PDB file of C-alpha atoms in Angstrom:
ATOM      1  CA  ASP A   1       1.121  10.332  -4.020  1.00 62.00           C
ATOM      2  CA  GLN A   2       0.176   6.787  -3.170  1.00 75.00           C
ATOM      3  CA  GLN A   3      -3.034   7.128  -1.233  1.00 89.00           C
ATOM      4  CA  VAL A   4      -3.702   3.411  -1.411  1.00 93.00           C
ATOM      5  CA  LYS A   5      -0.888   0.971  -0.717  1.00 93.00           C
ATOM      6  CA  GLN A   6      -0.593  -2.747  -1.103  1.00 94.00           C
ATOM      7  CA  ASN A   7       2.782  -3.449   0.425  1.00 90.00           C
ATOM      8  CA  SER A   8       3.044  -7.078  -0.622  1.00 94.00           C
ATOM      9  CA  PRO A   9       3.640  -7.379  -4.367  1.00 92.00           C
ATOM     10  CA  SER A  10       3.165 -11.133  -4.216  1.00 95.00           C
ATOM     11  CA  LEU A  11       1.737 -13.880  -2.026  1.00 97.00           C
ATOM     12  CA  SER A  12       1.918 -17.624  -2.385  1.00 98.00           C
ATOM     13  CA  VAL A  13      -0.363 -20.036  -0.509  1.00 98.00           C
ATOM     14  CA  GLN A  14      -1.244 -23.702  -0.632  1.00 98.00           C
ATOM     15  CA  GLU A  15      -4.601 -24.797  -1.984  1.00 97.00           C
ATOM     16  CA  GLY A  16      -7.168 -25.086   0.793  1.00 97.00           C
ATOM     17  CA  ARG A  17      -5.402 -22.624   3.094  1.00 97.00           C
ATOM     18  CA  ILE A  18      -6.361 -19.036   3.813  1.00 98.00           C
ATOM     19  CA  SER A  19      -5.101 -16.158   1.657  1.00 98.00           C
ATOM     20  CA  ILE A  20      -4.910 -12.757   3.328  1.00 98.00           C
ATOM     21  CA  LEU A  21      -4.297  -9.705   1.177  1.00 98.00           C
ATOM     22  CA  ASN A  22      -3.710  -6.363   2.857  1.00 98.00           C
ATOM     23  CA  CYS A  23      -4.281  -2.764   1.879  1.00 97.00           C
ATOM     24  CA  ASP A  24      -3.634   0.561   3.622  1.00 97.00           C
ATOM     25  CA  TYR A  25      -4.977   3.980   2.756  1.00 96.00           C
ATOM     26  CA  THR A  26      -4.130   7.475   3.884  1.00 94.00           C
ATOM     27  CA  ASN A  27      -7.078   9.645   2.856  1.00 89.00           C
ATOM     28  CA  SER A  28      -9.741   9.817   5.547  1.00 90.00           C
ATOM     29  CA  MET A  29     -12.249  11.020   2.926  1.00 89.00           C
ATOM     30  CA  PHE A  30     -12.420   7.519   1.457  1.00 92.00           C
ATOM     31  CA  ASP A  31     -15.665   5.861   2.512  1.00 91.00           C
ATOM     32  CA  TYR A  32     -16.109   2.969   0.121  1.00 93.00           C
ATOM     33  CA  PHE A  33     -13.613   0.237  -0.575  1.00 95.00           C
ATOM     34  CA  LEU A  34     -13.470  -2.402  -3.250  1.00 94.00           C
ATOM     35  CA  TRP A  35     -11.376  -5.367  -4.294  1.00 96.00           C
ATOM     36  CA  TYR A  36     -10.835  -6.267  -7.911  1.00 95.00           C
ATOM     37  CA  LYS A  37      -9.276  -9.352  -9.408  1.00 96.00           C
ATOM     38  CA  LYS A  38      -7.308  -9.325 -12.641  1.00 93.00           C
ATOM     39  CA  TYR A  39      -6.296 -12.200 -14.862  1.00 92.00           C
ATOM     40  CA  PRO A  40      -3.661 -11.700 -17.594  1.00 87.00           C
ATOM     41  CA  ALA A  41      -4.962 -10.116 -20.792  1.00 82.00           C
ATOM     42  CA  GLU A  42      -8.250  -9.169 -19.133  1.00 87.00           C
ATOM     43  CA  GLY A  43      -9.492  -6.054 -17.384  1.00 90.00           C
ATOM     44  CA  PRO A  44     -10.014  -6.153 -13.603  1.00 92.00           C
ATOM     45  CA  THR A  45     -13.318  -7.562 -12.402  1.00 93.00           C
ATOM     46  CA  PHE A  46     -15.128  -6.539  -9.267  1.00 92.00           C
ATOM     47  CA  LEU A  47     -14.896  -8.985  -6.383  1.00 95.00           C
ATOM     48  CA  ILE A  48     -16.295  -7.505  -3.191  1.00 95.00           C
ATOM     49  CA  SER A  49     -16.790  -4.140  -1.545  1.00 93.00           C
ATOM     50  CA  ILE A  50     -17.376  -2.594   1.855  1.00 95.00           C
ATOM     51  CA  SER A  51     -18.790   0.690   3.020  1.00 93.00           C
ATOM     52  CA  SER A  52     -17.142   2.603   5.836  1.00 92.00           C
ATOM     53  CA  ILE A  53     -20.214   2.077   8.011  1.00 93.00           C
ATOM     54  CA  LYS A  54     -19.361  -1.618   8.202  1.00 93.00           C
ATOM     55  CA  ASP A  55     -16.313  -3.473   9.417  1.00 95.00           C
ATOM     56  CA  LYS A  56     -16.921  -6.758   7.631  1.00 97.00           C
ATOM     57  CA  ASN A  57     -18.554  -7.975   4.448  1.00 96.00           C
ATOM     58  CA  GLU A  58     -18.732 -11.589   3.367  1.00 96.00           C
ATOM     59  CA  ASP A  59     -19.507 -13.182   0.025  1.00 95.00           C
ATOM     60  CA  GLY A  60     -18.944 -16.903  -0.152  1.00 96.00           C
ATOM     61  CA  ARG A  61     -15.254 -17.653   0.224  1.00 97.00           C
ATOM     62  CA  PHE A  62     -14.377 -13.952   0.214  1.00 97.00           C
ATOM     63  CA  THR A  63     -14.493 -11.683   3.264  1.00 98.00           C
ATOM     64  CA  VAL A  64     -13.328  -8.097   3.459  1.00 98.00           C
ATOM     65  CA  PHE A  65     -12.461  -6.535   6.811  1.00 98.00           C
ATOM     66  CA  LEU A  66     -12.190  -2.799   7.385  1.00 97.00           C
ATOM     67  CA  ASN A  67     -10.372  -1.157  10.286  1.00 96.00           C
ATOM     68  CA  LYS A  68     -11.125   2.545   9.931  1.00 95.00           C
ATOM     69  CA  SER A  69      -8.994   3.682  12.833  1.00 95.00           C
ATOM     70  CA  ALA A  70      -5.967   1.985  11.308  1.00 96.00           C
ATOM     71  CA  LYS A  71      -7.000   2.906   7.753  1.00 96.00           C
ATOM     72  CA  HIS A  72      -6.495  -0.718   6.835  1.00 97.00           C
ATOM     73  CA  LEU A  73      -8.495  -3.298   4.973  1.00 97.00           C
ATOM     74  CA  SER A  74      -7.883  -6.907   4.180  1.00 98.00           C
ATOM     75  CA  LEU A  75      -9.321  -9.552   1.908  1.00 98.00           C
ATOM     76  CA  HIS A  76      -9.558 -13.116   3.181  1.00 98.00           C
ATOM     77  CA  ILE A  77     -10.055 -16.015   0.805  1.00 98.00           C
ATOM     78  CA  VAL A  78     -10.987 -19.290   2.469  1.00 97.00           C
ATOM     79  CA  PRO A  79     -10.362 -21.893   1.210  1.00 97.00           C
ATOM     80  CA  SER A  80      -7.982 -20.746  -1.508  1.00 98.00           C
ATOM     81  CA  GLN A  81      -8.257 -22.451  -4.875  1.00 97.00           C
ATOM     82  CA  PRO A  82      -5.822 -22.550  -7.817  1.00 97.00           C
ATOM     83  CA  GLY A  83      -8.349 -20.551  -9.866  1.00 96.00           C
ATOM     84  CA  ASP A  84      -7.908 -17.692  -7.401  1.00 97.00           C
ATOM     85  CA  SER A  85      -4.412 -17.119  -8.750  1.00 97.00           C
ATOM     86  CA  ALA A  86      -4.519 -13.586 -10.128  1.00 96.00           C
ATOM     87  CA  VAL A  87      -3.520 -10.023  -9.312  1.00 95.00           C
ATOM     88  CA  TYR A  88      -5.738  -8.437  -6.675  1.00 97.00           C
ATOM     89  CA  PHE A  89      -6.219  -4.685  -6.563  1.00 95.00           C
ATOM     90  CA  CYS A  90      -7.549  -2.791  -3.607  1.00 95.00           C
ATOM     91  CA  ALA A  91      -9.465   0.418  -4.396  1.00 93.00           C
ATOM     92  CA  ALA A  92     -10.740   3.246  -2.234  1.00 92.00           C
ATOM     93  CA  SER A  93     -13.266   5.856  -3.205  1.00 88.00           C
ATOM     94  CA  GLY A  94     -14.857   8.956  -1.789  1.00 83.00           C
ATOM     95  CA  ASN A  95     -15.389  12.608  -2.580  1.00 76.00           C
ATOM     96  CA  ASN A  96     -15.610  11.923  -6.318  1.00 73.00           C
ATOM     97  CA  ASP A  97     -12.267  10.155  -6.270  1.00 78.00           C
ATOM     98  CA  MET A  98     -11.194   6.555  -6.854  1.00 82.00           C
ATOM     99  CA  ARG A  99      -7.668   5.288  -6.173  1.00 88.00           C
ATOM    100  CA  PHE A 100      -6.154   1.880  -6.660  1.00 90.00           C
ATOM    101  CA  GLY A 101      -3.259   0.117  -5.029  1.00 92.00           C
ATOM    102  CA  ALA A 102      -0.361  -1.389  -6.963  1.00 91.00           C
ATOM    103  CA  GLY A 103      -1.796  -4.889  -6.704  1.00 93.00           C
ATOM    104  CA  THR A 104      -0.772  -8.152  -5.071  1.00 95.00           C
ATOM    105  CA  ARG A 105      -0.097 -11.209  -7.209  1.00 95.00           C
ATOM    106  CA  LEU A 106      -1.637 -14.225  -5.499  1.00 97.00           C
ATOM    107  CA  THR A 107      -0.446 -17.703  -6.457  1.00 98.00           C
ATOM    108  CA  VAL A 108      -2.370 -20.660  -5.087  1.00 98.00           C
ATOM    109  CA  LYS A 109      -0.381 -23.865  -5.409  1.00 97.00           C
ATOM    110  CA  PRO A 110      -2.225 -27.168  -5.891  1.00 93.00           C
TER     111      PRO A 110
ATOM    112  CA  LYS B   1     -25.536  -6.949 -22.188  1.00 63.00           C
ATOM    113  CA  ALA B   2     -22.292  -6.118 -23.963  1.00 77.00           C
ATOM    114  CA  GLY B   3     -19.329  -5.275 -21.764  1.00 92.00           C
ATOM    115  CA  VAL B   4     -16.925  -2.387 -21.990  1.00 95.00           C
ATOM    116  CA  THR B   5     -15.063  -2.403 -25.269  1.00 96.00           C
ATOM    117  CA  GLN B   6     -11.775  -0.734 -26.051  1.00 97.00           C
ATOM    118  CA  THR B   7     -10.119  -0.178 -29.401  1.00 96.00           C
ATOM    119  CA  PRO B   8      -7.541  -0.830 -30.539  1.00 97.00           C
ATOM    120  CA  ARG B   9      -6.312  -3.675 -28.333  1.00 95.00           C
ATOM    121  CA  TYR B  10      -2.673  -3.194 -29.266  1.00 96.00           C
ATOM    122  CA  LEU B  11      -0.806  -0.187 -30.571  1.00 96.00           C
ATOM    123  CA  ILE B  12       2.813   0.531 -31.401  1.00 97.00           C
ATOM    124  CA  LYS B  13       3.934   4.113 -31.790  1.00 97.00           C
ATOM    125  CA  THR B  14       7.216   5.992 -31.812  1.00 97.00           C
ATOM    126  CA  ARG B  15       8.340   8.805 -29.569  1.00 97.00           C
ATOM    127  CA  GLY B  16       6.848  12.159 -30.430  1.00 97.00           C
ATOM    128  CA  GLN B  17       3.752  10.749 -32.074  1.00 97.00           C
ATOM    129  CA  GLN B  18       0.261  11.087 -30.695  1.00 97.00           C
ATOM    130  CA  VAL B  19      -2.335   8.413 -30.084  1.00 97.00           C
ATOM    131  CA  THR B  20      -6.084   8.224 -29.555  1.00 98.00           C
ATOM    132  CA  LEU B  21      -7.707   5.365 -27.677  1.00 98.00           C
ATOM    133  CA  SER B  22     -11.406   4.650 -27.692  1.00 98.00           C
ATOM    134  CA  CYS B  23     -13.773   3.224 -25.093  1.00 98.00           C
ATOM    135  CA  SER B  24     -17.420   2.238 -25.360  1.00 97.00           C
ATOM    136  CA  PRO B  25     -19.057   1.817 -21.952  1.00 96.00           C
ATOM    137  CA  ILE B  26     -21.792  -0.592 -21.002  1.00 94.00           C
ATOM    138  CA  SER B  27     -25.114   0.634 -22.332  1.00 93.00           C
ATOM    139  CA  GLY B  28     -26.726   2.993 -19.828  1.00 91.00           C
ATOM    140  CA  HIS B  29     -23.506   3.743 -17.973  1.00 92.00           C
ATOM    141  CA  ARG B  30     -22.747   7.440 -17.841  1.00 91.00           C
ATOM    142  CA  SER B  31     -19.407   7.461 -16.078  1.00 92.00           C
ATOM    143  CA  VAL B  32     -16.204   6.512 -17.862  1.00 94.00           C
ATOM    144  CA  SER B  33     -12.814   6.474 -16.173  1.00 93.00           C
ATOM    145  CA  TRP B  34      -9.383   5.900 -17.614  1.00 96.00           C
ATOM    146  CA  TYR B  35      -6.442   4.234 -15.883  1.00 94.00           C
ATOM    147  CA  GLN B  36      -2.826   3.551 -16.744  1.00 95.00           C
ATOM    148  CA  GLN B  37      -1.373   0.272 -15.565  1.00 92.00           C
ATOM    149  CA  THR B  38       2.381  -0.232 -15.406  1.00 87.00           C
ATOM    150  CA  PRO B  39       4.323  -2.938 -13.564  1.00 77.00           C
ATOM    151  CA  GLY B  40       4.787  -1.991  -9.923  1.00 70.00           C
ATOM    152  CA  GLN B  41       2.570   1.095 -10.146  1.00 74.00           C
ATOM    153  CA  GLY B  42      -0.769  -0.593 -10.241  1.00 80.00           C
ATOM    154  CA  LEU B  43      -3.697   1.284 -11.676  1.00 87.00           C
ATOM    155  CA  GLN B  44      -3.048   5.008 -11.881  1.00 90.00           C
ATOM    156  CA  PHE B  45      -6.156   7.116 -12.273  1.00 89.00           C
ATOM    157  CA  LEU B  46      -6.089   9.399 -15.300  1.00 93.00           C
ATOM    158  CA  PHE B  47      -9.530  11.017 -15.372  1.00 90.00           C
ATOM    159  CA  GLU B  48     -13.252  10.422 -15.082  1.00 91.00           C
ATOM    160  CA  TYR B  49     -15.945  11.710 -17.406  1.00 93.00           C
ATOM    161  CA  PHE B  50     -19.596  11.911 -16.551  1.00 92.00           C
ATOM    162  CA  SER B  51     -22.220  13.276 -18.923  1.00 90.00           C
ATOM    163  CA  GLU B  52     -19.534  14.716 -21.208  1.00 93.00           C
ATOM    164  CA  THR B  53     -17.838  16.611 -18.355  1.00 93.00           C
ATOM    165  CA  GLN B  54     -14.524  15.810 -16.745  1.00 91.00           C
ATOM    166  CA  ARG B  55     -15.274  15.289 -13.049  1.00 86.00           C
ATOM    167  CA  ASN B  56     -11.897  14.366 -11.736  1.00 85.00           C
ATOM    168  CA  LYS B  57      -8.315  14.211 -12.935  1.00 87.00           C
ATOM    169  CA  GLY B  58      -5.263  12.339 -11.701  1.00 87.00           C
ATOM    170  CA  ASN B  59      -1.677  13.531 -11.566  1.00 86.00           C
ATOM    171  CA  PHE B  60      -0.743  13.217 -15.208  1.00 92.00           C
ATOM    172  CA  PRO B  61       0.774  15.871 -17.483  1.00 95.00           C
ATOM    173  CA  GLY B  62      -1.343  17.856 -19.897  1.00 95.00           C
ATOM    174  CA  ARG B  63      -0.216  15.578 -22.747  1.00 97.00           C
ATOM    175  CA  PHE B  64      -2.945  13.237 -21.516  1.00 97.00           C
ATOM    176  CA  SER B  65      -6.419  14.422 -22.369  1.00 96.00           C
ATOM    177  CA  GLY B  66      -9.817  12.933 -22.913  1.00 96.00           C
ATOM    178  CA  ARG B  67     -13.367  13.610 -23.860  1.00 96.00           C
ATOM    179  CA  GLN B  68     -16.761  12.005 -23.696  1.00 97.00           C
ATOM    180  CA  PHE B  69     -19.469  12.114 -26.310  1.00 96.00           C
ATOM    181  CA  SER B  70     -23.220  12.385 -25.879  1.00 94.00           C
ATOM    182  CA  ASN B  71     -23.578   8.609 -26.254  1.00 93.00           C
ATOM    183  CA  SER B  72     -21.121   8.186 -23.311  1.00 94.00           C
ATOM    184  CA  ARG B  73     -18.361   6.819 -25.541  1.00 97.00           C
ATOM    185  CA  SER B  74     -15.011   8.230 -24.536  1.00 97.00           C
ATOM    186  CA  GLU B  75     -11.664   8.858 -26.145  1.00 98.00           C
ATOM    187  CA  MET B  76      -8.291   9.388 -24.576  1.00 97.00           C
ATOM    188  CA  ASN B  77      -5.502  11.197 -26.368  1.00 98.00           C
ATOM    189  CA  VAL B  78      -1.813  11.241 -25.581  1.00 97.00           C
ATOM    190  CA  SER B  79       0.331  13.729 -27.471  1.00 95.00           C
ATOM    191  CA  THR B  80       4.114  13.823 -27.880  1.00 96.00           C
ATOM    192  CA  LEU B  81       4.518  10.243 -26.762  1.00 97.00           C
ATOM    193  CA  GLU B  82       7.409   9.315 -24.474  1.00 97.00           C
ATOM    194  CA  LEU B  83       8.930   5.896 -23.842  1.00 96.00           C
ATOM    195  CA  GLY B  84       7.475   5.947 -20.322  1.00 94.00           C
ATOM    196  CA  ASP B  85       3.964   6.100 -21.736  1.00 96.00           C
ATOM    197  CA  SER B  86       4.216   2.434 -22.666  1.00 96.00           C
ATOM    198  CA  ALA B  87       1.531   0.797 -20.557  1.00 95.00           C
ATOM    199  CA  LEU B  88      -1.820  -0.900 -20.508  1.00 95.00           C
ATOM    200  CA  TYR B  89      -4.575   1.701 -20.663  1.00 97.00           C
ATOM    201  CA  LEU B  90      -7.812   0.586 -19.075  1.00 96.00           C
ATOM    202  CA  CYS B  91     -11.203   2.118 -19.395  1.00 96.00           C
ATOM    203  CA  ALA B  92     -13.946   1.472 -16.860  1.00 94.00           C
ATOM    204  CA  SER B  93     -17.595   2.410 -16.802  1.00 93.00           C
ATOM    205  CA  SER B  94     -20.119   2.725 -14.017  1.00 90.00           C
ATOM    206  CA  LEU B  95     -23.775   3.576 -13.853  1.00 86.00           C
ATOM    207  CA  VAL B  96     -23.315   6.904 -12.171  1.00 77.00           C
ATOM    208  CA  ALA B  97     -20.290   8.429 -10.483  1.00 68.00           C
ATOM    209  CA  VAL B  98     -17.171   6.380  -9.955  1.00 62.00           C
ATOM    210  CA  ALA B  99     -17.071   7.064  -6.224  1.00 63.00           C
ATOM    211  CA  GLY B 100     -18.994   4.485  -4.270  1.00 66.00           C
ATOM    212  CA  ASN B 101     -19.804   2.344  -7.237  1.00 75.00           C
ATOM    213  CA  GLU B 102     -18.535  -0.808  -8.829  1.00 85.00           C
ATOM    214  CA  GLN B 103     -16.743  -0.222 -12.097  1.00 89.00           C
ATOM    215  CA  PHE B 104     -16.707  -2.501 -15.090  1.00 92.00           C
ATOM    216  CA  PHE B 105     -13.429  -2.637 -16.922  1.00 94.00           C
ATOM    217  CA  GLY B 106     -12.621  -3.194 -20.550  1.00 95.00           C
ATOM    218  CA  PRO B 107      -9.763  -5.469 -21.633  1.00 94.00           C
ATOM    219  CA  GLY B 108      -7.418  -2.533 -22.126  1.00 95.00           C
ATOM    220  CA  THR B 109      -5.270  -1.137 -24.907  1.00 96.00           C
ATOM    221  CA  ARG B 110      -1.621  -2.155 -24.775  1.00 96.00           C
ATOM    222  CA  LEU B 111       0.437   0.823 -25.960  1.00 97.00           C
ATOM    223  CA  THR B 112       4.092   0.366 -26.803  1.00 96.00           C
ATOM    224  CA  VAL B 113       6.196   3.430 -27.500  1.00 97.00           C
ATOM    225  CA  LEU B 114       9.463   2.790 -29.337  1.00 96.00           C
TER     226      LEU B 114
END
């Protein structure tokens, strides 16, 4: 059962533009959400998180938005840089559980 | 502070064999989780161990098992290997429980089953 879905397997954007990565979840018990970034041959690294009591969290070029009623979150990267090219995983946790999406491969073209 | 380490990094086995993967968490971290990553499936949760007890388990067959030692190091075992078990196996540690906390991932063990 895919409780966390990232429906876009890939995304390509131009350097300097905005990248928007989307994630949907089905389990209403999830109350903490995270984004991880993964480069080839490395394990995922934590990027940014948001608690269900908030609807937005910002860290530099990265902003995560949470829409609880729609069970949807998104990661905005502004401006996008070539070094942002990686696979991005959305994760949702709650009730002693942690689930990841399938990932979105972001390519930022110079 | 040393990161999460996983051994071995690469492994080739044949169908029917068994394999044991090892994970050493960041010092002080008590929670260790295991994930399987395959193309198109993302990170599939296998199980989480906390203070030597399995706290949570994903939807994997009983051929997949694990354990955690008193020093928080963890091992994962897969018996009667199948071709579909070929994947990157990632271990992640966190200070306390996995839920609600950032996890730190190791580089993974690439398992190939022939």
